[in-house]
Structures are given as structure tokens and as C-alpha cells.
mmCIF file of C-alpha atoms and ligand atoms in Angstrom:
data_model
loop_
_atom_site.group_PDB
_atom_site.id
_atom_site.type_symbol
_atom_site.label_atom_id
_atom_site.label_comp_id
_atom_site.label_asym_id
_atom_site.label_seq_id
_atom_site.Cartn_x
_atom_site.Cartn_y
_atom_site.Cartn_z
ATOM 1 C CA MET A 560 134.231 142.962 37.246
ATOM 2 C CA ILE A 561 132.414 143.952 39.698
ATOM 3 C CA LEU A 562 133.999 145.832 42.035
ATOM 4 C CA THR A 563 134.118 145.447 46.440
ATOM 5 C CA VAL A 564 135.400 147.775 48.408
ATOM 6 C CA THR A 565 136.735 146.454 52.356
ATOM 7 C CA LEU A 566 138.158 149.482 54.133
ATOM 8 C CA ASN A 567 138.930 147.846 56.915
ATOM 9 C CA THR A 568 140.380 144.135 55.909
ATOM 10 C CA ALA A 569 141.377 141.845 58.094
ATOM 11 C CA LEU A 570 143.537 138.778 58.468
ATOM 12 C CA ASP A 571 140.660 136.889 59.998
ATOM 13 C CA ILE A 572 142.621 133.671 62.315
ATOM 14 C CA THR A 573 140.413 131.018 63.432
ATOM 15 C CA TYR A 574 141.215 128.390 66.693
ATOM 16 C CA HIS A 575 139.790 125.333 67.318
ATOM 17 C CA VAL A 576 139.666 123.805 70.693
ATOM 18 C CA ARG A 577 138.161 121.447 72.029
ATOM 19 C CA ALA A 578 136.610 123.367 74.859
ATOM 20 C CA LEU A 579 137.190 127.090 76.014
ATOM 21 C CA ARG A 580 137.578 127.933 79.738
ATOM 22 C CA PRO A 581 139.287 130.842 81.781
ATOM 23 C CA HIS A 582 142.478 130.516 83.386
ATOM 24 C CA THR A 583 143.608 127.655 81.638
ATOM 25 C CA SER A 584 145.544 126.791 78.646
ATOM 26 C CA HIS A 585 144.519 124.986 76.008
ATOM 27 C CA ARG A 586 145.825 122.990 72.988
ATOM 28 C CA VAL A 587 144.412 124.273 69.697
ATOM 29 C CA THR A 588 143.635 121.884 67.988
ATOM 30 C CA ASP A 589 143.231 123.674 64.197
ATOM 31 C CA VAL A 590 143.585 126.713 63.414
ATOM 32 C CA THR A 591 142.842 128.704 59.538
ATOM 33 C CA GLU A 592 144.268 131.944 58.371
ATOM 34 C CA ARG A 593 142.360 133.769 55.836
ATOM 35 C CA PRO A 594 141.918 137.231 54.286
ATOM 36 C CA GLY A 595 139.087 138.769 56.180
ATOM 37 C CA GLY A 596 136.656 142.229 56.509
ATOM 38 C CA LYS A 597 133.317 141.865 54.858
ATOM 39 C CA GLY A 598 133.925 143.128 51.066
ATOM 40 C CA LEU A 599 136.617 140.574 51.255
ATOM 41 C CA ASN A 600 134.187 137.675 51.710
ATOM 42 C CA VAL A 601 132.170 139.533 49.186
ATOM 43 C CA ALA A 602 134.698 139.394 46.578
ATOM 44 C CA ARG A 603 135.922 135.408 47.387
ATOM 45 C CA VAL A 604 131.881 134.081 46.800
ATOM 46 C CA LEU A 605 131.454 136.147 44.082
ATOM 47 C CA ALA A 606 134.406 134.225 42.491
ATOM 48 C CA ALA A 607 132.762 131.082 43.675
ATOM 49 C CA LEU A 608 129.627 132.084 41.044
ATOM 50 C CA GLY A 609 132.172 132.323 38.156
ATOM 51 C CA HIS A 610 132.810 136.724 38.775
ATOM 52 C CA ALA A 611 135.519 138.276 38.266
ATOM 53 C CA VAL A 612 136.129 140.490 40.729
ATOM 54 C CA THR A 613 138.499 143.214 41.413
ATOM 55 C CA ALA A 614 139.106 143.758 45.409
ATOM 56 C CA ALA A 615 139.754 147.583 46.650
ATOM 57 C CA GLY A 616 140.611 148.307 50.000
ATOM 58 C CA PHE A 617 143.698 148.362 52.337
ATOM 59 C CA ALA A 618 147.093 146.653 53.355
ATOM 60 C CA GLY A 619 149.732 146.820 55.186
ATOM 61 C CA GLY A 620 152.437 145.309 57.168
ATOM 62 C CA ALA A 621 153.244 141.182 57.892
ATOM 63 C CA THR A 622 149.660 140.445 58.552
ATOM 64 C CA GLY A 623 149.034 142.770 54.928
ATOM 65 C CA ARG A 624 151.446 140.638 52.923
ATOM 66 C CA SER A 625 149.551 137.545 54.638
ATOM 67 C CA LEU A 626 146.630 138.372 53.350
ATOM 68 C CA ARG A 627 147.013 139.379 49.888
ATOM 69 C CA ASP A 628 149.484 135.933 49.974
ATOM 70 C CA GLN A 629 146.485 134.389 49.934
ATOM 71 C CA LEU A 630 144.207 136.813 47.580
ATOM 72 C CA ALA A 631 146.675 135.500 45.132
ATOM 73 C CA GLY A 632 146.277 132.400 45.695
ATOM 74 C CA THR A 633 142.112 133.258 44.992
ATOM 75 C CA PRO A 634 140.737 132.687 41.591
ATOM 76 C CA GLY A 635 138.470 135.172 40.080
ATOM 77 C CA VAL A 636 139.491 137.673 42.556
ATOM 78 C CA ARG A 637 142.485 140.783 41.735
ATOM 79 C CA ASP A 638 144.008 142.147 44.380
ATOM 80 C CA ALA A 639 143.618 146.743 43.918
ATOM 81 C CA LEU A 640 144.223 146.713 47.854
ATOM 82 C CA VAL A 641 146.245 150.322 48.492
ATOM 83 C CA THR A 642 149.316 149.689 50.267
ATOM 84 C CA VAL A 643 149.231 151.793 54.093
ATOM 85 C CA GLY A 644 152.291 151.856 56.360
ATOM 86 C CA GLY A 645 149.963 150.832 59.400
ATOM 87 C CA ALA A 646 149.265 146.562 59.884
ATOM 88 C CA THR A 647 146.617 145.377 58.515
ATOM 89 C CA ARG A 648 144.346 143.897 61.727
ATOM 90 C CA ARG A 649 143.600 140.522 63.010
ATOM 91 C CA THR A 650 140.269 138.939 64.284
ATOM 92 C CA ILE A 651 140.512 135.797 65.937
ATOM 93 C CA ALA A 652 137.988 133.458 66.397
ATOM 94 C CA VAL A 653 138.458 130.353 69.116
ATOM 95 C CA VAL A 654 135.916 127.841 68.187
ATOM 96 C CA ASP A 655 134.805 125.757 70.956
ATOM 97 C CA GLU A 656 134.497 122.020 69.277
ATOM 98 C CA THR A 657 131.959 120.969 72.529
ATOM 99 C CA THR A 658 129.306 123.952 72.492
ATOM 100 C CA GLY A 659 130.170 124.962 68.782
ATOM 101 C CA ASP A 660 130.168 128.623 70.429
ATOM 102 C CA THR A 661 133.014 131.261 69.187
ATOM 103 C CA THR A 662 134.436 133.924 71.193
ATOM 104 C CA GLN A 663 135.635 136.680 68.394
ATOM 105 C CA LEU A 664 138.520 139.506 69.138
ATOM 106 C CA ASN A 665 138.819 142.178 66.578
ATOM 107 C CA GLU A 666 141.944 144.070 66.580
ATOM 108 C CA PRO A 667 140.831 147.878 65.581
ATOM 109 C CA GLY A 668 143.574 148.348 63.409
ATOM 110 C CA PRO A 669 145.651 150.874 61.996
ATOM 111 C CA ALA A 670 144.635 154.474 60.927
ATOM 112 C CA ILE A 671 144.281 155.784 57.572
ATOM 113 C CA ALA A 672 146.658 158.626 56.655
ATOM 114 C CA PRO A 673 145.605 161.144 54.821
ATOM 115 C CA ALA A 674 147.652 160.598 51.733
ATOM 116 C CA GLU A 675 145.883 157.155 51.447
ATOM 117 C CA TRP A 676 142.910 157.888 51.875
ATOM 118 C CA SER A 677 143.661 159.841 48.739
ATOM 119 C CA ALA A 678 145.607 157.103 46.709
ATOM 120 C CA PHE A 679 142.331 154.800 47.551
ATOM 121 C CA LEU A 680 140.053 157.625 45.900
ATOM 122 C CA ALA A 681 142.184 158.156 43.138
ATOM 123 C CA LYS A 682 142.448 154.265 42.520
ATOM 124 C CA TYR A 683 138.645 153.784 42.941
ATOM 125 C CA GLU A 684 137.278 156.560 40.749
ATOM 126 C CA ASP A 685 139.968 154.804 38.028
ATOM 127 C CA LEU A 686 137.767 151.251 38.899
ATOM 128 C CA VAL A 687 134.750 152.582 38.449
ATOM 129 C CA ARG A 688 134.821 153.297 35.659
ATOM 130 C CA SER A 689 135.015 149.584 34.373
ATOM 131 C CA ALA A 690 133.208 147.891 36.986
ATOM 132 C CA SER A 691 129.346 146.224 35.969
ATOM 133 C CA ALA A 692 128.135 147.346 39.528
ATOM 134 C CA VAL A 693 130.196 148.471 43.159
ATOM 135 C CA ALA A 694 129.838 146.994 46.535
ATOM 136 C CA LEU A 695 130.902 148.784 49.855
ATOM 137 C CA CYS A 696 131.152 146.469 52.785
ATOM 138 C CA GLY A 697 132.008 147.132 55.781
ATOM 139 C CA SER A 698 132.490 149.363 58.722
ATOM 140 C CA LEU A 699 135.596 152.295 58.395
ATOM 141 C CA PRO A 700 138.623 152.243 59.591
ATOM 142 C CA PRO A 701 140.080 155.529 61.839
ATOM 143 C CA GLY A 702 141.028 157.739 59.783
ATOM 144 C CA VAL A 703 138.704 157.579 57.000
ATOM 145 C CA PRO A 704 135.860 160.088 57.386
ATOM 146 C CA VAL A 705 132.243 159.109 58.092
ATOM 147 C CA GLY A 706 130.816 160.747 54.932
ATOM 148 C CA ALA A 707 133.549 158.148 53.002
ATOM 149 C CA TYR A 708 130.175 156.396 51.552
ATOM 150 C CA ALA A 709 128.687 158.642 50.494
ATOM 151 C CA GLN A 710 131.342 160.119 48.333
ATOM 152 C CA LEU A 711 131.947 156.505 47.441
ATOM 153 C CA VAL A 712 128.231 156.058 46.405
ATOM 154 C CA ARG A 713 128.240 159.879 44.316
ATOM 155 C CA THR A 714 131.040 158.783 42.034
ATOM 156 C CA ALA A 715 129.349 155.339 40.970
ATOM 157 C CA ARG A 716 126.824 157.337 40.516
ATOM 158 C CA ALA A 717 128.152 160.082 37.964
ATOM 159 C CA ALA A 718 129.785 157.001 36.473
ATOM 160 C CA GLY A 719 126.260 155.017 35.562
ATOM 161 C CA VAL A 720 127.666 151.830 37.692
ATOM 162 C CA PRO A 721 125.112 150.090 39.822
ATOM 163 C CA VAL A 722 126.157 150.429 43.443
ATOM 164 C CA LEU A 723 125.337 148.383 46.541
ATOM 165 C CA LEU A 724 125.593 149.615 50.562
ATOM 166 C CA ASP A 725 125.728 147.052 53.375
ATOM 167 C CA THR A 726 127.612 149.818 56.395
ATOM 168 C CA SER A 727 125.422 150.645 59.582
ATOM 169 C CA GLY A 728 125.548 153.468 61.893
ATOM 170 C CA GLU A 729 126.498 157.112 60.696
ATOM 171 C CA PRO A 730 128.037 155.707 57.758
ATOM 172 C CA LEU A 731 125.249 153.887 56.503
ATOM 173 C CA ARG A 732 122.816 156.967 57.201
ATOM 174 C CA ARG A 733 125.049 159.469 55.074
ATOM 175 C CA GLY A 734 126.172 156.563 52.461
ATOM 176 C CA VAL A 735 121.820 156.425 52.048
ATOM 177 C CA ALA A 736 121.383 159.773 51.129
ATOM 178 C CA ALA A 737 123.609 159.532 48.758
ATOM 179 C CA ARG A 738 121.546 157.600 46.942
ATOM 180 C CA PRO A 739 122.827 154.268 46.001
ATOM 181 C CA ASP A 740 121.148 151.725 44.189
ATOM 182 C CA ILE A 741 120.943 149.353 46.421
ATOM 183 C CA VAL A 742 120.758 149.061 50.497
ATOM 184 C CA LYS A 743 121.186 145.815 52.249
ATOM 185 C CA PRO A 744 120.635 146.234 56.183
ATOM 186 C CA ASN A 745 120.052 143.669 58.367
ATOM 187 C CA THR A 746 117.131 144.593 61.308
ATOM 188 C CA ASP A 747 119.205 146.069 63.536
ATOM 189 C CA GLU A 748 120.979 148.175 61.276
ATOM 190 C CA LEU A 749 117.349 149.120 59.791
ATOM 191 C CA ALA A 750 116.377 149.715 62.935
ATOM 192 C CA GLU A 751 119.285 152.482 64.279
ATOM 193 C CA LEU A 752 118.581 154.074 60.241
ATOM 194 C CA THR A 753 114.782 154.485 60.566
ATOM 195 C CA GLY A 754 113.786 154.160 64.302
ATOM 196 C CA SER A 755 111.346 151.356 63.615
ATOM 197 C CA HIS A 756 111.396 147.919 64.301
ATOM 198 C CA GLU A 757 108.643 147.207 61.929
ATOM 199 C CA PRO A 758 110.651 145.884 58.798
ATOM 200 C CA LEU A 759 108.298 146.927 55.980
ATOM 201 C CA GLN A 760 107.656 149.995 57.445
ATOM 202 C CA ALA A 761 111.014 151.302 57.799
ATOM 203 C CA THR A 762 112.098 149.550 54.403
ATOM 204 C CA ARG A 763 110.031 152.512 52.891
ATOM 205 C CA ASP A 764 111.645 154.962 55.565
ATOM 206 C CA ALA A 765 114.823 153.396 54.182
ATOM 207 C CA ARG A 766 113.960 154.526 50.617
ATOM 208 C CA ARG A 767 112.397 157.790 51.580
ATOM 209 C CA ARG A 768 116.022 158.803 52.500
ATOM 210 C CA GLY A 769 117.174 158.077 49.237
ATOM 211 C CA ALA A 770 117.994 154.614 48.830
ATOM 212 C CA HIS A 771 116.336 153.070 45.607
ATOM 213 C CA THR A 772 115.783 149.495 46.246
ATOM 214 C CA VAL A 773 116.197 148.346 50.136
ATOM 215 C CA VAL A 774 116.866 144.958 50.749
ATOM 216 C CA ALA A 775 116.415 143.959 54.606
ATOM 217 C CA SER A 776 117.683 141.101 55.799
ATOM 218 C CA LEU A 777 115.772 138.967 58.525
ATOM 219 C CA GLY A 778 117.956 136.602 59.633
ATOM 220 C CA ALA A 779 116.346 132.792 59.495
ATOM 221 C CA GLU A 780 113.626 134.702 58.092
ATOM 222 C CA GLY A 781 114.936 135.407 54.448
ATOM 223 C CA LEU A 782 115.193 138.799 53.073
ATOM 224 C CA LEU A 783 112.286 141.460 52.257
ATOM 225 C CA ALA A 784 113.007 143.755 48.991
ATOM 226 C CA VAL A 785 111.429 146.719 48.316
ATOM 227 C CA ASP A 786 111.861 148.888 45.350
ATOM 228 C CA ALA A 787 109.721 151.738 43.000
ATOM 229 C CA GLU A 788 108.107 149.052 41.052
ATOM 230 C CA GLY A 789 106.698 146.429 44.038
ATOM 231 C CA ARG A 790 108.228 144.507 46.853
ATOM 232 C CA TRP A 791 109.367 141.002 47.177
ATOM 233 C CA ARG A 792 110.153 138.699 50.222
ATOM 234 C CA ALA A 793 112.138 135.502 50.395
ATOM 235 C CA VAL A 794 111.959 132.617 53.099
ATOM 236 C CA PRO A 795 114.735 129.773 53.462
ATOM 237 C CA PRO A 796 113.392 126.474 53.093
ATOM 238 C CA ARG A 797 114.068 126.179 57.127
ATOM 239 C CA ARG A 798 116.158 127.852 59.817
ATOM 240 C CA VAL A 799 119.155 125.907 59.544
ATOM 241 C CA GLN A 800 121.611 125.639 62.955
ATOM 242 C CA GLY A 801 125.185 126.896 62.224
ATOM 243 C CA ASN A 802 127.854 129.974 62.232
ATOM 244 C CA PRO A 803 125.293 133.003 61.169
ATOM 245 C CA THR A 804 128.577 135.513 60.375
ATOM 246 C CA GLY A 805 129.231 136.195 56.635
ATOM 247 C CA ALA A 806 125.433 134.891 55.998
ATOM 248 C CA GLY A 807 124.805 138.803 54.954
ATOM 249 C CA ASP A 808 127.732 138.629 52.821
ATOM 250 C CA SER A 809 126.937 135.770 50.875
ATOM 251 C CA ALA A 810 123.485 137.804 50.870
ATOM 252 C CA VAL A 811 125.122 140.263 49.077
ATOM 253 C CA ALA A 812 126.246 138.583 46.855
ATOM 254 C CA GLY A 813 124.334 136.786 45.343
ATOM 255 C CA LEU A 814 122.413 139.735 45.271
ATOM 256 C CA LEU A 815 125.307 141.589 43.542
ATOM 257 C CA SER A 816 125.299 138.198 40.956
ATOM 258 C CA GLY A 817 121.711 139.076 39.871
ATOM 259 C CA LEU A 818 121.819 142.219 39.225
ATOM 260 C CA VAL A 819 124.936 141.755 36.584
ATOM 261 C CA GLU A 820 123.089 139.076 35.559
ATOM 262 C CA ARG A 821 119.995 140.662 35.349
ATOM 263 C CA LEU A 822 118.069 137.865 37.185
ATOM 264 C CA PRO A 823 114.401 139.201 37.755
ATOM 265 C CA TRP A 824 113.750 139.782 41.799
ATOM 266 C CA PRO A 825 112.359 136.068 42.323
ATOM 267 C CA GLY A 826 116.024 134.967 41.166
ATOM 268 C CA ARG A 827 118.099 137.098 42.627
ATOM 269 C CA LEU A 828 116.259 136.519 46.248
ATOM 270 C CA ALA A 829 116.069 132.983 45.776
ATOM 271 C CA ARG A 830 119.803 132.658 45.134
ATOM 272 C CA ALA A 831 120.581 135.449 48.039
ATOM 273 C CA VAL A 832 118.946 133.573 50.604
ATOM 274 C CA ALA A 833 120.090 130.104 49.610
ATOM 275 C CA LEU A 834 123.558 131.440 49.188
ATOM 276 C CA SER A 835 123.537 132.891 52.968
ATOM 277 C CA ALA A 836 121.561 129.973 53.936
ATOM 278 C CA ALA A 837 124.627 127.519 52.520
ATOM 279 C CA THR A 838 127.267 129.746 54.446
ATOM 280 C CA VAL A 839 125.340 129.233 57.866
ATOM 281 C CA LEU A 840 126.065 125.919 57.051
ATOM 282 C CA ALA A 841 129.584 125.347 56.003
ATOM 283 C CA PRO A 842 131.558 124.773 58.932
ATOM 284 C CA VAL A 843 134.022 127.334 58.502
ATOM 285 C CA ALA A 844 132.330 131.092 58.218
ATOM 286 C CA GLY A 845 132.106 132.720 55.190
ATOM 287 C CA GLU A 846 132.590 129.662 52.840
ATOM 288 C CA PHE A 847 129.356 127.729 51.509
ATOM 289 C CA ASP A 848 128.931 124.000 50.127
ATOM 290 C CA ARG A 849 128.304 124.594 46.161
ATOM 291 C CA ARG A 850 126.230 121.245 46.487
ATOM 292 C CA THR A 851 124.717 122.930 49.534
ATOM 293 C CA TYR A 852 123.735 125.879 47.888
ATOM 294 C CA GLU A 853 122.241 124.747 44.579
ATOM 295 C CA GLU A 854 119.566 121.921 46.666
ATOM 296 C CA LEU A 855 118.399 124.865 48.927
ATOM 297 C CA VAL A 856 117.784 127.555 45.446
ATOM 298 C CA ASP A 857 114.732 125.292 44.279
ATOM 299 C CA GLN A 858 113.820 124.834 47.738
ATOM 300 C CA VAL A 859 113.292 129.155 48.689
ATOM 301 C CA THR A 860 109.687 130.047 48.628
ATOM 302 C CA VAL A 861 109.751 134.061 46.957
ATOM 303 C CA THR A 862 106.143 136.026 47.282
ATOM 304 C CA GLY A 863 104.852 139.729 46.251
ATOM 305 C CA GLY A 864 105.590 141.602 42.634
ATOM 306 C CA ALA A 865 105.433 144.368 40.680
ATOM 307 C CA THR A 866 102.119 145.643 41.893
ATOM 308 C CA ALA A 867 101.965 145.138 45.697
ATOM 309 C CA ALA A 868 105.057 148.637 46.705
HETATM 310 P P1 ATP B 832 126.534 139.752 58.623
HETATM 311 O O1 ATP B 832 126.791 138.729 60.105
HETATM 312 O O2 ATP B 832 127.559 138.350 57.811
HETATM 313 O O3 ATP B 832 126.691 140.935 58.522
HETATM 314 P P2 ATP B 832 123.689 140.034 58.724
HETATM 315 O O4 ATP B 832 123.554 140.023 59.975
HETATM 316 O O5 ATP B 832 124.541 141.037 57.724
HETATM 317 O O6 ATP B 832 124.852 138.757 58.416
HETATM 318 P P3 ATP B 832 121.267 138.338 58.162
HETATM 319 O O7 ATP B 832 120.007 139.098 58.401
HETATM 320 O O8 ATP B 832 121.742 138.053 59.836
HETATM 321 O O9 ATP B 832 122.884 139.521 58.137
HETATM 322 O O10 ATP B 832 121.626 137.117 56.944
HETATM 323 C C1 ATP B 832 121.676 137.231 56.193
HETATM 324 C C2 ATP B 832 121.110 136.656 55.318
HETATM 325 O O11 ATP B 832 121.486 135.008 55.467
HETATM 326 C C3 ATP B 832 119.469 136.452 55.645
HETATM 327 O O12 ATP B 832 118.587 136.993 55.151
HETATM 328 C C4 ATP B 832 119.102 134.847 55.467
HETATM 329 O O13 ATP B 832 118.304 134.358 54.242
HETATM 330 C C5 ATP B 832 120.522 133.906 55.813
HETATM 331 N N1 ATP B 832 120.206 133.240 57.256
HETATM 332 C C6 ATP B 832 120.856 134.121 58.216
HETATM 333 N N2 ATP B 832 120.277 133.119 59.422
HETATM 334 C C7 ATP B 832 120.159 131.702 58.810
HETATM 335 C C8 ATP B 832 119.496 130.880 59.987
HETATM 336 N N3 ATP B 832 119.644 130.458 61.061
HETATM 337 N N4 ATP B 832 118.743 129.786 58.969
HETATM 338 C C9 ATP B 832 118.764 130.111 57.702
HETATM 339 N N5 ATP B 832 119.173 131.225 56.652
HETATM 340 C C10 ATP B 832 119.646 132.557 57.250
HETATM 341 MG MG1 MG B 833 123.035 138.857 61.812
HETATM 342 MG MG1 MG B 834 125.987 142.559 57.756
#
């Protein structure tokens, strides 16, 4: 199984309104609720690709119960969340159907108590031993130490399990120094880590800081992967219009599924780019249509190779 870690889980609520205007009341035309937080998005996409997934993280309160009820209805995803005293945060997206624009309201979420963090660590150490790969995704909730991802990376490496890290800021800086197998920063996260806005230079710098492989996501420009053997560029067939929320999470799911299936880099990157473009195109943020994905995957251009590092 693939283990996903979502320390900052959320119940994602999406409201649709015809047109959003301040100082007026709105009739909601559609409302959806689903388990959220980056690692849970990754888990859902991996399960849709046919992988068995165990989802670790935190959940609490009535919102946490709703999240878990919905997770129970997601085939292929096993709930290994640690129950906490505080209530899981909600994120509220209001979609203006006229413009397509989304207004996002994110609750900060409950602080994690030291005993809850310890309970998580014990569970994680146990789960890692039966995992084929680990994904550590998203921001840290209040109460979790800033070096948390560095610790989780070290535990996975000690168990000999490949680990991918997708976060930002200081947790990313410390996590990279713990030598993860893969990091997947976007251009902003990479620039913040390295001080460079030039993707190839920044990617090489991130490797020097400890990451074995860096897969930089460049928005509509696709992916740049650099490891000890070489470098590869994968470009989507076209810039697509839609909601890019969760595109990075779909890219992570594509990379990890390709890793455990031992796909060579070109196939792995083509999958990641096609999945994320299909996610941008899907009407619901973070979802994708399988047919759209299958059409796109053969149209992704991958260049580079083992000697081009
Ligand atoms: P997230 O919000 O999920 O964390 P991110 O900022 O980490 O996303 P991005 O670099 O924005 O990640 O997007 C991830 C991938 O999605 C890109 O590498 C690319 O393959 C694909 N993608 C994003 N936007 C577009 C687009 N407009 N057209 C085609 N593909 C896109
Ligand atoms: Mg982005
Ligand atoms: Mg991202």
C-alpha cells in the first residue's frame, strides 16, 4: 500500500452561486462537501488509479466525523487518521458561476496537542513498515513541530521506503535537509527555498540541499525532473482553462504511482502531467475524468534523458 500523510486535513465545502457580490445575500445553487487537505487529494487520485492507499493524519469533532464518513465511502482508501480533541477545520470555496472565479475561506484548524502528535508518530512508524511509498503533503497544523516532515522523512528512509515531500517554507527547508527521495515544489516554493527564480538552477540547488530527486511543477508549463542520472522535461499538449486547485496533488499521485509501478521517467512524468491537466479541466476541484486523462497521456511531450544532467 501507499501511505499518504495529511497533517492539516480539512472538510472542503464548495458553494456555487450565480454571481458573487458583497453586501448582498445569495441563493446557493449547489453545495458539495468532501475530505480535503493535500494528502487526502493525493490518496483519492491514487485510489482512482487502482492503488491501495492508507491515509494517515488527524481528524476530530463533528467535521472530522463527516470527513471520515466520506472517506469510508471512498473505495481503495483506508482510514488511519488519529482522533484529536479539536474539530477538523473547514475550507469554504464560493464559486461564481458567471465568471468561474473562486473565493476561498480557510479556517486555521485546531492545535495538535503533544500527546496527539506522539500518537501519530507511533502509528506512522508502524504503517511505514508495510508501505511501498510514502507521500508527505501540505502545511503543518498549529502544535506540530516545524521539523515534523524532517522527522517523518528520516523514519521512512530508515525503513528503506521511498518518501515524497510536498510542502513549503521552513517545513520544506528542514524536510529537504533530511534527504527525501523526491520533492515536488511549485515555482514559488522552489524560489522561496533556493532564492532562484530560474527553474533548472533552483532545482539543482534543491538537490544540493539534500533531495535525491526534484520534480519542479511549473504550472501550465508542466514538470522538470532532475535526479543523479539526468533530467527530463514534460509539457502538457496545451494550456488548459479551468481550476488549477489540486493539480499539484494529482501530479504527486502520478509520480508516486509511476514510482511503485517502476515506470521509467518518461512514462512517470507523462502520467503526472496528464493527470494534473485533467484535474484542471474537471468541474470539481481536485477531481479528474479518466477518459480525459487517457486522451491526454499520449499527447504529453517528454524530452531529456539519462545523460543530460
Ligand atoms: P496545488 O495547488 O495543487 O498545490 P501546485 O501549485 O503545487 O498545485 P502547479 O505547478 O500549479 O502545482 O500545477 C501542477 C501541474 O499541473 C503542472 O506541473 C502541470 O502539469 C499541470 N497544470 C497546471 N496548470 C495547468 C494548465 N493551465 N494547463 C495544463 N496543465 C496545467
Ligand atoms: Mg500552482
Ligand atoms: Mg502544491
